[in-house]
Structures are given as structure tokens and as C-alpha cells.
Amino acid sequence: MAQNKAAENGGFSFTRTGSMGRQGLPKIQTHPEATSEVCHDDSGTPVKAKTIDELHSLQKKKSSQPTTPINGKQGSFAAISEEDRQKQQLQSISASLASLTRETGPKVVKGDPARKSEGQKATHVEHHLYDASLFGVSDSALKFTHILYNLSPAELYEQAIKYEKGSFITATGALATLSGAKTGRSPRDKRVVKDEETENELWWGKGSPNIEMDEHTFLVNRERAVDYLNSLDKVYVNDQFLNWDPEHRIKVRIVSARAYHSLFMHNMCIRPTPEELLEFGTPDFTIYNAGQFPCNRYTHYMTSSTSVDLNLSRREMVILGTQYAGEMKKGLFSVMHYLMPKRQILSLHSGCNMGKDGDVALFFGLSGTGKTTLSTDHNRYLIGDDEHCWSNNGVSNIEGGCYAKCIDLSKDKEPDIWNAIKFGTVVENVVFDEHTREVDYSEKSVTENTRAAYPIEYIPNAKIPCVGPHPKNVILLACDAFGVLPPVSKLSLAQTMYHFISGYTALVLNQSSFCLKYLPVACIAYY
């Protein structure tokens, strides 16, 4: 009877055995033997994990997402072991990170070093590319560099918040980050290698935006960047695409030191499908982003501690001394300006959208003239906000995301952009309330050039794939504050060609508030 009473009370009984508690209440005595007959609501099988690490490992099921490019002509998801897949991927990345002056570099290992306690198997590949008798082997060859390959936004959030100071989740779920001392691009620190291939193909000299450097200086900076990346415990690697036109798609690899940069490029480039990633192979172009590490100012052609170097012959780009993510975006755009005209394709700095009847409009203009705002029209389908190719097939977006200015952003004026700033979006250099994490888009304390980078799918009416027929309307956003053009000008075909070729625009007096209030437009309709 006493046992049944105990069972009814969940294994406890109240007794009056002469031992009294406070205020004359009886002490509680437990009956462990009665607990076996107690009925519980949770009748599931107990967890088999013996340690907390084992329990955590059960929380995540094995992903079907492929993590290794396959070389050769094997079909999608070919019958290949996970270990062989991993070796192929690491060999490819190892070749990208190889030093040019030493036979060996650090051992390249898959995965986050912080998660090795979960029983993660380490596979490594050493560099064996150069004659060891010619060059000494440094102590860096004894260490491991962990490769975090094509991480998902959720994984990159975890990395940024845990390891990068200045990374926070805002009230809408976006990742707020800081780009360091540079909050915009550094065009005067950008260099292009002048060699036999580019000497007669690029515009050089006075008035040209192409500031030359020689290949030796590029290799010095490349070695400095690769050495810095190899000295880190882990680096982030993105394998992605440029250009939605499958006939002219470019494969790019981005090697970076910051999760913020990896997430930014995840959003801005075209994200491969699992099948495409398996067959990715060797990239057509590689970026080495060592922006946290400065260049050597005493190196030839250097004028500051920042250097953004482009070698079109080697198909490589090196970033030193600036963490502003826009350098990667514009660097790849420069590459497309070089590669696409060779294929008789016009690469365009423009926004693009399409009406319900298939009429495509292009919006040309410098940064801040309204391309993103005007192309993101909820009454039309968005093809892209900034970079496009115009070929015999029609127009195609180069990118997989949008890079919108945030200064004075409001839900009423730009609802689609406002709603796109959510989980997965990167917001750069914005100011937010430290308690509520609500972003104040009018605040310019860090910079006026606040930005949001988000996948193009975050715009509800985005056209996927981001391609369209030949344009019917071309709109030139000159942002002319000086009255050279009337506020709105309808141009003939010849006039439009003249202004396009001459590249007429005007300095934007106040990019955040002026350009949309007094926006002069020149347009021509094609029929």
C-alpha cells in the first residue's frame, strides 16, 4: 500500500516517522524501488550517447551535399568514395594555395579544427610541385591549414560570430559585419599586370583606369598573400560561377580568411547545384583575399599598404591591405570585361528587369545613380541589379545576388530591398541598437557607404534563371547635377550610342540623398 502511494506521488512519500522538517511539516522520503512502476509521458528510447560530444554529433545528420569537385568525365554523383572525393578536392585547393618559391606548403586538411573532437576524419594533401633542391623548406610546412569548403550561410554565421569581432545578428536575422579601416573600394591601389598578352589589349596610359604593374611584383604580392593564408589555422574556399548564360559561364574560386567574405561571395556569385559542384574541376579564375595583411609599401609599384592586383594571364587576383568585400565583386567584374568581349559579348555595368510581356529594360549608371532601386520594381521581373552580359542569346546576369546601398533605406520607398535584409544577408558597416539590434539606416557613424549583399532569390519577383531576351529599352542614369542634360531626355539611336561610348556621367554630389531626388534620365526605346 505504501509502495502504491509512493508510485502515485511519483516515487516520493510523506511519512511521520518522528523526523520533522521546518514548521512541523513531515520530511520527504524517496522510494527508488517504486520509480520503475511510474508512468512517464516521454516513453522514447534513451539516447545512446555516452559523452556530450557524441550527443552533439547525433544532432546533425550527414549531409547529401557534395563537397568535392570530380575531375574527368564521370557523371553526376558518380560512384566514388567519400575519401577519394575529399582527396580530389584537397588536391585542387592545394594546387591553388601552392607557393611559387618553395616545394612544400602547409598540409591542407578538410574541416574546422574546432570540431575534430567529434571524430572528424582528417585527410591531408601535401604540396609536391617544385624541385626541393632549389628552395628551402620553411617551418610552415609542418603545420596544417584547415579548409572550410563551400560552407552554408548558417555555418558561416557561426564562424563569423564566434571568431570575428564586430559580427552580430540584427533584429531581422541579417549578419552585421565591419570591413575594417576601408569602407569602400581603393581604385588608386588597384594594379593590372602589363605583359605580352595584355600590352596591346588593354587601355594604358593617361586617363586609363588601368594602373600597370609587372608580373614579378604581382608574384611577390601573391607569395605574401598565400603565405599569410597558409599561416592561418583555417581558410574559407568558395567554388562558384559567374554568368547565368550556361554557354559562357565562368568558374571562380575565392580563398579568404574571413567568414564574412565567404558569405558575401556566397551571396554575390552564382551558387552551384550539388551536381554542378561535383563536376566543378579546375577554376577559370582564383581570388586570394588576404586583406587583413598589408602589402609591403617598399615593393615596386606600391603607394600604400593596400594593393589589389589583377593578373589576367595567370587568371588570378590578390588582395592585400583592405577587407572591403566589394573589391572581390568588382575584381571579378573587371575579369568579365576582359574575357567577354573576346567572345563578342558586351559586358555591362547596368541593372536589368523585364515586364510581363517580355520587354527587357537596361539601366546604366555609376554606383549610387539608382540602378538597384529602379531595377527592383515589384511590377517587373528582376534579372539583375548591377552586372550583365549582352550576347547573341540576349541578356544574362553575371552575378547571383544584389549589392544594395543601405543609407536612408526605408520600407515604404524600397520594400523589396528592405524585406531582403533577413537571415543570410550581409549588412556592412551599419549601426544598430545594441539591445534590440534594430538597424538605423540613416546613421552614418561608420560610413555613408553602408551596404547589403543578399541572394537574388530574396527578391520575390526575381527571374530565375536570370536571363532575358534582347532589351527593348535602354536608360542611361547620368546623375547630372550640372545641367548638361535636361532632367529627362529621349535620345535617338545615334545619340544613345554617342553617350554610351563617351561614357558621360557626372560626379555625384551626394550619392545617398541627391541622386534619386534629382535624377536626370536619358532613354531610347527599341522596337
Coordinates of C-alpha atoms in Angstrom, one line a residue, residues 65-407:
Q65 CA 25.6 18.0 -50.3
P66 CA 28.7 17.1 -52.3
T67 CA 31.9 18.6 -51.0
T68 CA 34.4 17.7 -53.7
P69 CA 34.7 18.5 -57.4
I70 CA 35.3 15.5 -59.6
N71 CA 37.8 15.7 -62.4
G72 CA 37.2 13.8 -65.7
K73 CA 34.1 12.8 -67.5
Q74 CA 32.3 11.0 -64.7
G75 CA 28.5 11.5 -64.4
S76 CA 26.8 13.4 -61.7
F77 CA 27.1 11.7 -58.3
A78 CA 29.4 9.1 -59.8
A79 CA 30.3 6.0 -57.7
I80 CA 33.3 7.3 -55.8
S81 CA 34.1 7.0 -52.2
E82 CA 33.9 10.0 -49.9
E83 CA 37.6 9.7 -49.1
D84 CA 38.5 9.8 -52.8
R85 CA 36.2 12.8 -53.3
Q86 CA 37.9 14.6 -50.4
K87 CA 41.3 13.9 -51.8
Q88 CA 40.4 15.3 -55.2
Q89 CA 39.0 18.4 -53.7
L90 CA 42.0 18.9 -51.4
Q91 CA 44.5 18.3 -54.3
S92 CA 42.7 21.1 -56.3
I93 CA 42.8 23.5 -53.4
S94 CA 46.3 22.5 -52.5
A95 CA 47.4 23.5 -56.0
S96 CA 45.7 26.8 -55.7
L97 CA 47.5 27.6 -52.4
A98 CA 50.9 26.3 -53.5
S99 CA 53.8 28.6 -53.0
L100 CA 55.8 29.5 -56.2
T101 CA 59.2 29.6 -54.4
R102 CA 59.1 26.5 -52.2
E103 CA 58.4 22.9 -52.9
T104 CA 56.1 22.4 -50.0
G105 CA 53.4 24.4 -48.2
P106 CA 51.3 23.5 -45.1
K107 CA 49.3 20.3 -45.2
V108 CA 45.8 21.1 -46.4
V109 CA 43.1 19.4 -44.2
K110 CA 39.3 19.3 -44.6
G111 CA 37.1 20.7 -41.9
D112 CA 37.1 23.0 -38.9
P113 CA 39.8 22.3 -36.4
A114 CA 37.4 23.2 -33.5
R115 CA 35.3 20.1 -34.5
K116 CA 38.0 17.5 -34.5
S117 CA 36.8 16.3 -31.2
E118 CA 33.6 14.9 -32.8
G119 CA 35.6 12.2 -34.5
Q120 CA 36.0 14.0 -37.8
K121 CA 38.5 12.2 -40.0
A122 CA 41.4 14.3 -41.3
T123 CA 42.6 13.9 -44.8
H124 CA 45.6 15.9 -46.0
V125 CA 47.5 16.6 -49.2
E126 CA 51.0 17.9 -49.3
H127 CA 52.4 20.2 -52.0
H128 CA 54.9 18.5 -54.3
L129 CA 55.2 20.9 -57.2
Y130 CA 58.7 22.2 -57.3
D131 CA 62.3 21.0 -57.0
A132 CA 63.2 20.8 -53.3
S133 CA 66.9 21.2 -54.2
L134 CA 66.3 24.7 -55.4
F135 CA 64.4 26.2 -52.5
G136 CA 64.4 25.8 -48.7
V137 CA 61.5 24.4 -46.8
S138 CA 60.1 26.7 -44.2
D139 CA 58.6 25.7 -40.8
S140 CA 55.2 26.5 -42.2
A141 CA 55.4 23.1 -44.0
L142 CA 55.0 21.4 -40.6
K143 CA 51.5 22.8 -39.9
F144 CA 48.0 22.1 -41.1
T145 CA 45.8 24.6 -42.8
H146 CA 42.1 23.6 -42.5
I147 CA 39.9 24.2 -45.5
L148 CA 36.3 25.2 -44.8
Y149 CA 34.8 24.5 -48.3
N150 CA 31.6 26.0 -49.6
L151 CA 30.0 26.4 -46.1
S152 CA 26.3 27.1 -45.9
P153 CA 25.1 30.6 -44.6
A154 CA 24.2 29.0 -41.2
E155 CA 27.7 27.6 -40.8
L156 CA 29.3 30.9 -41.9
Y157 CA 27.1 32.7 -39.3
E158 CA 28.6 30.5 -36.6
Q159 CA 32.1 31.1 -37.8
A160 CA 31.7 34.9 -38.0
I161 CA 30.0 35.3 -34.7
K162 CA 32.5 33.1 -32.9
Y163 CA 35.7 34.2 -34.4
E164 CA 35.3 37.7 -36.0
K165 CA 34.9 40.7 -33.7
G166 CA 32.3 43.1 -34.9
S167 CA 29.9 40.4 -36.2
F168 CA 26.4 40.4 -34.9
I169 CA 22.9 39.1 -35.8
T170 CA 20.5 42.0 -36.4
A171 CA 16.8 42.0 -35.5
T172 CA 15.8 40.8 -38.9
G173 CA 18.3 38.0 -38.9
A174 CA 21.0 39.6 -41.2
L175 CA 24.7 39.3 -40.3
A176 CA 26.1 42.7 -39.5
T177 CA 29.8 43.0 -40.1
L178 CA 32.6 45.5 -40.3
S179 CA 35.0 45.8 -43.2
G180 CA 37.8 47.4 -41.2
A181 CA 39.5 50.7 -42.0
K182 CA 38.5 50.7 -45.6
T183 CA 34.7 51.1 -46.1
G184 CA 34.8 51.4 -49.9
R185 CA 37.0 50.4 -52.8
S186 CA 40.5 51.7 -53.3
P187 CA 40.8 52.4 -57.1
R188 CA 44.1 54.1 -56.8
D189 CA 45.6 51.0 -55.2
K190 CA 44.4 48.6 -58.0
R191 CA 47.0 47.3 -60.4
V192 CA 46.8 45.2 -63.6
V193 CA 49.8 43.2 -64.8
K194 CA 51.1 44.5 -68.1
D195 CA 52.6 41.7 -70.1
E196 CA 52.8 40.3 -73.7
E197 CA 49.1 39.2 -73.5
T198 CA 47.6 42.5 -72.2
E199 CA 50.0 45.1 -73.5
N200 CA 48.1 45.6 -76.8
E201 CA 44.6 44.5 -75.5
L202 CA 44.0 47.0 -72.6
W203 CA 43.9 50.8 -72.4
W204 CA 47.1 52.0 -70.7
G205 CA 48.5 55.4 -70.0
K206 CA 47.0 58.8 -69.2
G207 CA 43.3 58.8 -68.5
S208 CA 43.1 55.0 -68.2
P209 CA 41.8 53.3 -65.0
N210 CA 44.3 50.5 -65.6
I211 CA 47.4 51.2 -63.5
E212 CA 50.2 48.9 -64.6
M213 CA 52.5 46.6 -62.7
D214 CA 54.9 43.9 -63.8
E215 CA 54.5 40.2 -63.3
H216 CA 57.4 39.9 -60.8
T217 CA 55.8 42.4 -58.5
F218 CA 52.5 40.6 -58.8
L219 CA 54.2 37.3 -57.8
V220 CA 55.8 39.0 -54.8
N221 CA 52.4 40.1 -53.6
R222 CA 50.8 36.7 -54.4
E223 CA 53.5 35.0 -52.4
R224 CA 52.8 37.4 -49.5
A225 CA 49.1 36.7 -49.7
V226 CA 49.5 32.9 -50.0
D227 CA 52.0 32.8 -47.1
Y228 CA 49.6 34.7 -44.9
L229 CA 46.6 32.5 -45.8
N230 CA 48.8 29.4 -45.2
S231 CA 49.9 30.7 -41.8
L232 CA 46.3 30.6 -40.6
D233 CA 44.6 27.7 -38.8
K234 CA 41.8 27.8 -41.4
V235 CA 40.8 29.4 -44.6
Y236 CA 37.4 29.6 -46.4
V237 CA 37.1 28.4 -50.0
N238 CA 34.2 29.1 -52.3
D239 CA 33.8 27.4 -55.7
Q240 CA 31.1 29.3 -57.7
F241 CA 30.1 30.6 -61.1
L242 CA 29.7 33.9 -63.0
N243 CA 27.2 34.5 -65.7
W244 CA 23.8 32.8 -65.8
D245 CA 24.2 32.0 -69.6
P246 CA 25.4 28.4 -69.4
E247 CA 27.2 28.8 -72.7
H248 CA 29.5 31.5 -71.3
R249 CA 29.7 30.6 -67.6
I250 CA 33.0 31.2 -65.7
K251 CA 34.2 29.1 -62.8
V252 CA 35.7 31.1 -59.9
R253 CA 37.4 30.1 -56.7
I254 CA 37.7 32.5 -53.8
V255 CA 40.2 31.8 -51.0
S256 CA 39.6 34.1 -48.0
A257 CA 40.5 34.5 -44.3
R258 CA 37.1 35.8 -43.1
A259 CA 33.7 34.0 -42.8
Y260 CA 32.2 37.4 -43.7
H261 CA 34.0 37.4 -47.1
S262 CA 33.0 33.8 -47.8
L263 CA 29.3 34.6 -47.0
F264 CA 29.5 37.8 -49.1
M265 CA 30.7 35.8 -52.2
H266 CA 28.3 33.0 -51.5
N267 CA 25.6 35.6 -52.0
M268 CA 27.1 37.6 -54.9
C269 CA 28.2 34.7 -57.1
I270 CA 26.0 32.1 -58.7
R271 CA 25.7 29.1 -56.3
P272 CA 26.4 25.7 -57.8
T273 CA 23.8 22.9 -57.5
P274 CA 25.1 19.7 -55.9
E275 CA 25.5 18.1 -59.3
E276 CA 27.5 21.1 -60.7
L277 CA 29.7 21.2 -57.6
L278 CA 30.7 17.6 -58.1
E279 CA 31.9 18.3 -61.6
F280 CA 33.4 21.7 -60.9
G281 CA 37.0 20.8 -61.6
T282 CA 39.7 23.4 -62.0
P283 CA 38.5 27.1 -61.7
D284 CA 38.9 29.5 -64.5
F285 CA 39.9 32.3 -62.1
T286 CA 41.1 32.5 -58.5
I287 CA 41.0 35.2 -55.8
Y288 CA 43.4 35.2 -52.9
N289 CA 41.9 37.6 -50.3
A290 CA 44.5 38.3 -47.6
G291 CA 43.0 41.7 -46.9
Q292 CA 43.8 41.6 -43.2
F293 CA 47.5 41.6 -44.1
P294 CA 49.1 44.7 -45.7
C295 CA 51.4 44.7 -48.7
N296 CA 55.0 45.8 -48.4
R297 CA 55.0 49.5 -49.2
Y298 CA 58.6 49.3 -50.3
T299 CA 57.7 46.9 -53.1
H300 CA 57.9 48.3 -56.6
Y301 CA 54.6 50.0 -57.8
M302 CA 53.1 50.1 -54.2
T303 CA 52.0 53.5 -53.0
S304 CA 50.3 52.5 -49.7
S305 CA 49.7 49.4 -47.5
T306 CA 46.7 48.4 -49.8
S307 CA 47.2 46.6 -53.1
V308 CA 44.5 45.0 -55.3
D309 CA 46.4 43.2 -58.1
L310 CA 45.0 41.5 -61.2
N311 CA 46.9 39.2 -63.4
L312 CA 44.8 38.3 -66.5
S313 CA 47.3 35.9 -67.9
R314 CA 47.5 33.8 -64.8
R315 CA 43.8 34.3 -64.1
E316 CA 44.4 35.4 -60.5
M317 CA 43.7 38.3 -58.2
V318 CA 45.5 39.2 -55.0
I319 CA 44.0 41.4 -52.3
L320 CA 46.3 42.9 -49.5
G321 CA 45.6 45.6 -47.0
T322 CA 41.8 46.0 -47.4
Q323 CA 38.9 44.0 -46.0
Y324 CA 36.2 45.7 -48.1
A325 CA 34.3 42.9 -49.7
G326 CA 33.4 45.0 -52.8
E327 CA 36.9 44.6 -54.1
M328 CA 36.2 40.9 -54.9
K329 CA 32.9 41.7 -56.6
K330 CA 34.4 44.5 -58.8
G331 CA 37.6 42.5 -59.4
L332 CA 35.6 39.7 -61.0
F333 CA 33.6 42.2 -63.0
S334 CA 36.9 43.6 -64.4
V335 CA 37.8 40.0 -65.4
M336 CA 34.5 39.7 -67.2
H337 CA 35.2 43.0 -69.0
Y338 CA 38.3 41.3 -70.4
L339 CA 37.0 37.8 -71.1
M340 CA 33.6 38.5 -72.6
P341 CA 34.5 41.0 -75.4
K342 CA 36.9 38.3 -76.6
R343 CA 33.8 36.2 -77.2
Q344 CA 31.9 39.1 -78.9
I345 CA 29.8 39.6 -75.8
L346 CA 29.2 43.1 -74.3
S347 CA 29.7 43.2 -70.5
L348 CA 27.6 46.0 -68.9
H349 CA 27.6 47.9 -65.7
S350 CA 23.8 48.0 -65.5
G351 CA 20.6 46.9 -63.8
C352 CA 18.1 44.9 -65.7
N353 CA 14.4 43.9 -65.4
M354 CA 11.7 42.5 -67.6
G355 CA 8.0 43.3 -68.0
K356 CA 5.3 40.7 -68.0
D357 CA 5.2 40.9 -71.8
G358 CA 8.9 40.1 -72.1
D359 CA 10.1 43.6 -72.6
V360 CA 13.6 44.0 -71.1
A361 CA 15.0 47.3 -69.8
L362 CA 18.6 48.1 -69.1
F363 CA 19.6 50.7 -66.5
F364 CA 23.2 52.1 -66.9
G365 CA 24.9 54.3 -64.4
L366 CA 27.7 54.6 -61.8
S367 CA 27.3 53.5 -58.2
G368 CA 24.7 55.5 -56.5
T369 CA 22.7 56.5 -59.5
G370 CA 19.7 54.2 -58.8
K371 CA 20.3 51.0 -60.8
T372 CA 19.4 48.7 -57.9
T373 CA 16.4 50.8 -56.9
L374 CA 15.0 51.1 -60.4
S375 CA 15.6 47.5 -61.5
T376 CA 13.9 46.2 -58.3
D377 CA 10.4 47.1 -59.4
H378 CA 7.8 44.9 -57.9
N379 CA 5.7 45.3 -61.1
R380 CA 8.5 43.8 -63.2
Y381 CA 10.7 40.7 -63.0
L382 CA 14.3 41.4 -61.7
I383 CA 17.1 39.9 -63.9
G384 CA 19.9 41.7 -62.0
D385 CA 20.9 44.9 -60.3
D386 CA 24.4 45.7 -61.4
E387 CA 26.4 43.5 -63.9
H388 CA 25.2 41.9 -67.1
C389 CA 26.3 40.4 -70.4
W390 CA 24.6 41.1 -73.7
S391 CA 25.2 38.4 -76.3
N392 CA 23.5 36.9 -79.3
N393 CA 21.5 34.9 -76.8
G394 CA 20.1 38.0 -75.1
V395 CA 21.0 39.4 -71.7
S396 CA 22.2 37.5 -68.7
N397 CA 23.1 38.4 -65.2
I398 CA 26.7 37.9 -64.2
E399 CA 26.0 37.6 -60.5
G400 CA 23.9 35.6 -58.2
G401 CA 23.0 38.3 -55.8
C402 CA 22.4 42.1 -55.2
Y403 CA 24.6 44.6 -53.5
A404 CA 22.3 47.4 -52.4
K405 CA 23.2 50.7 -50.8
C406 CA 21.5 51.0 -47.3
I407 CA 21.9 54.6 -46.5

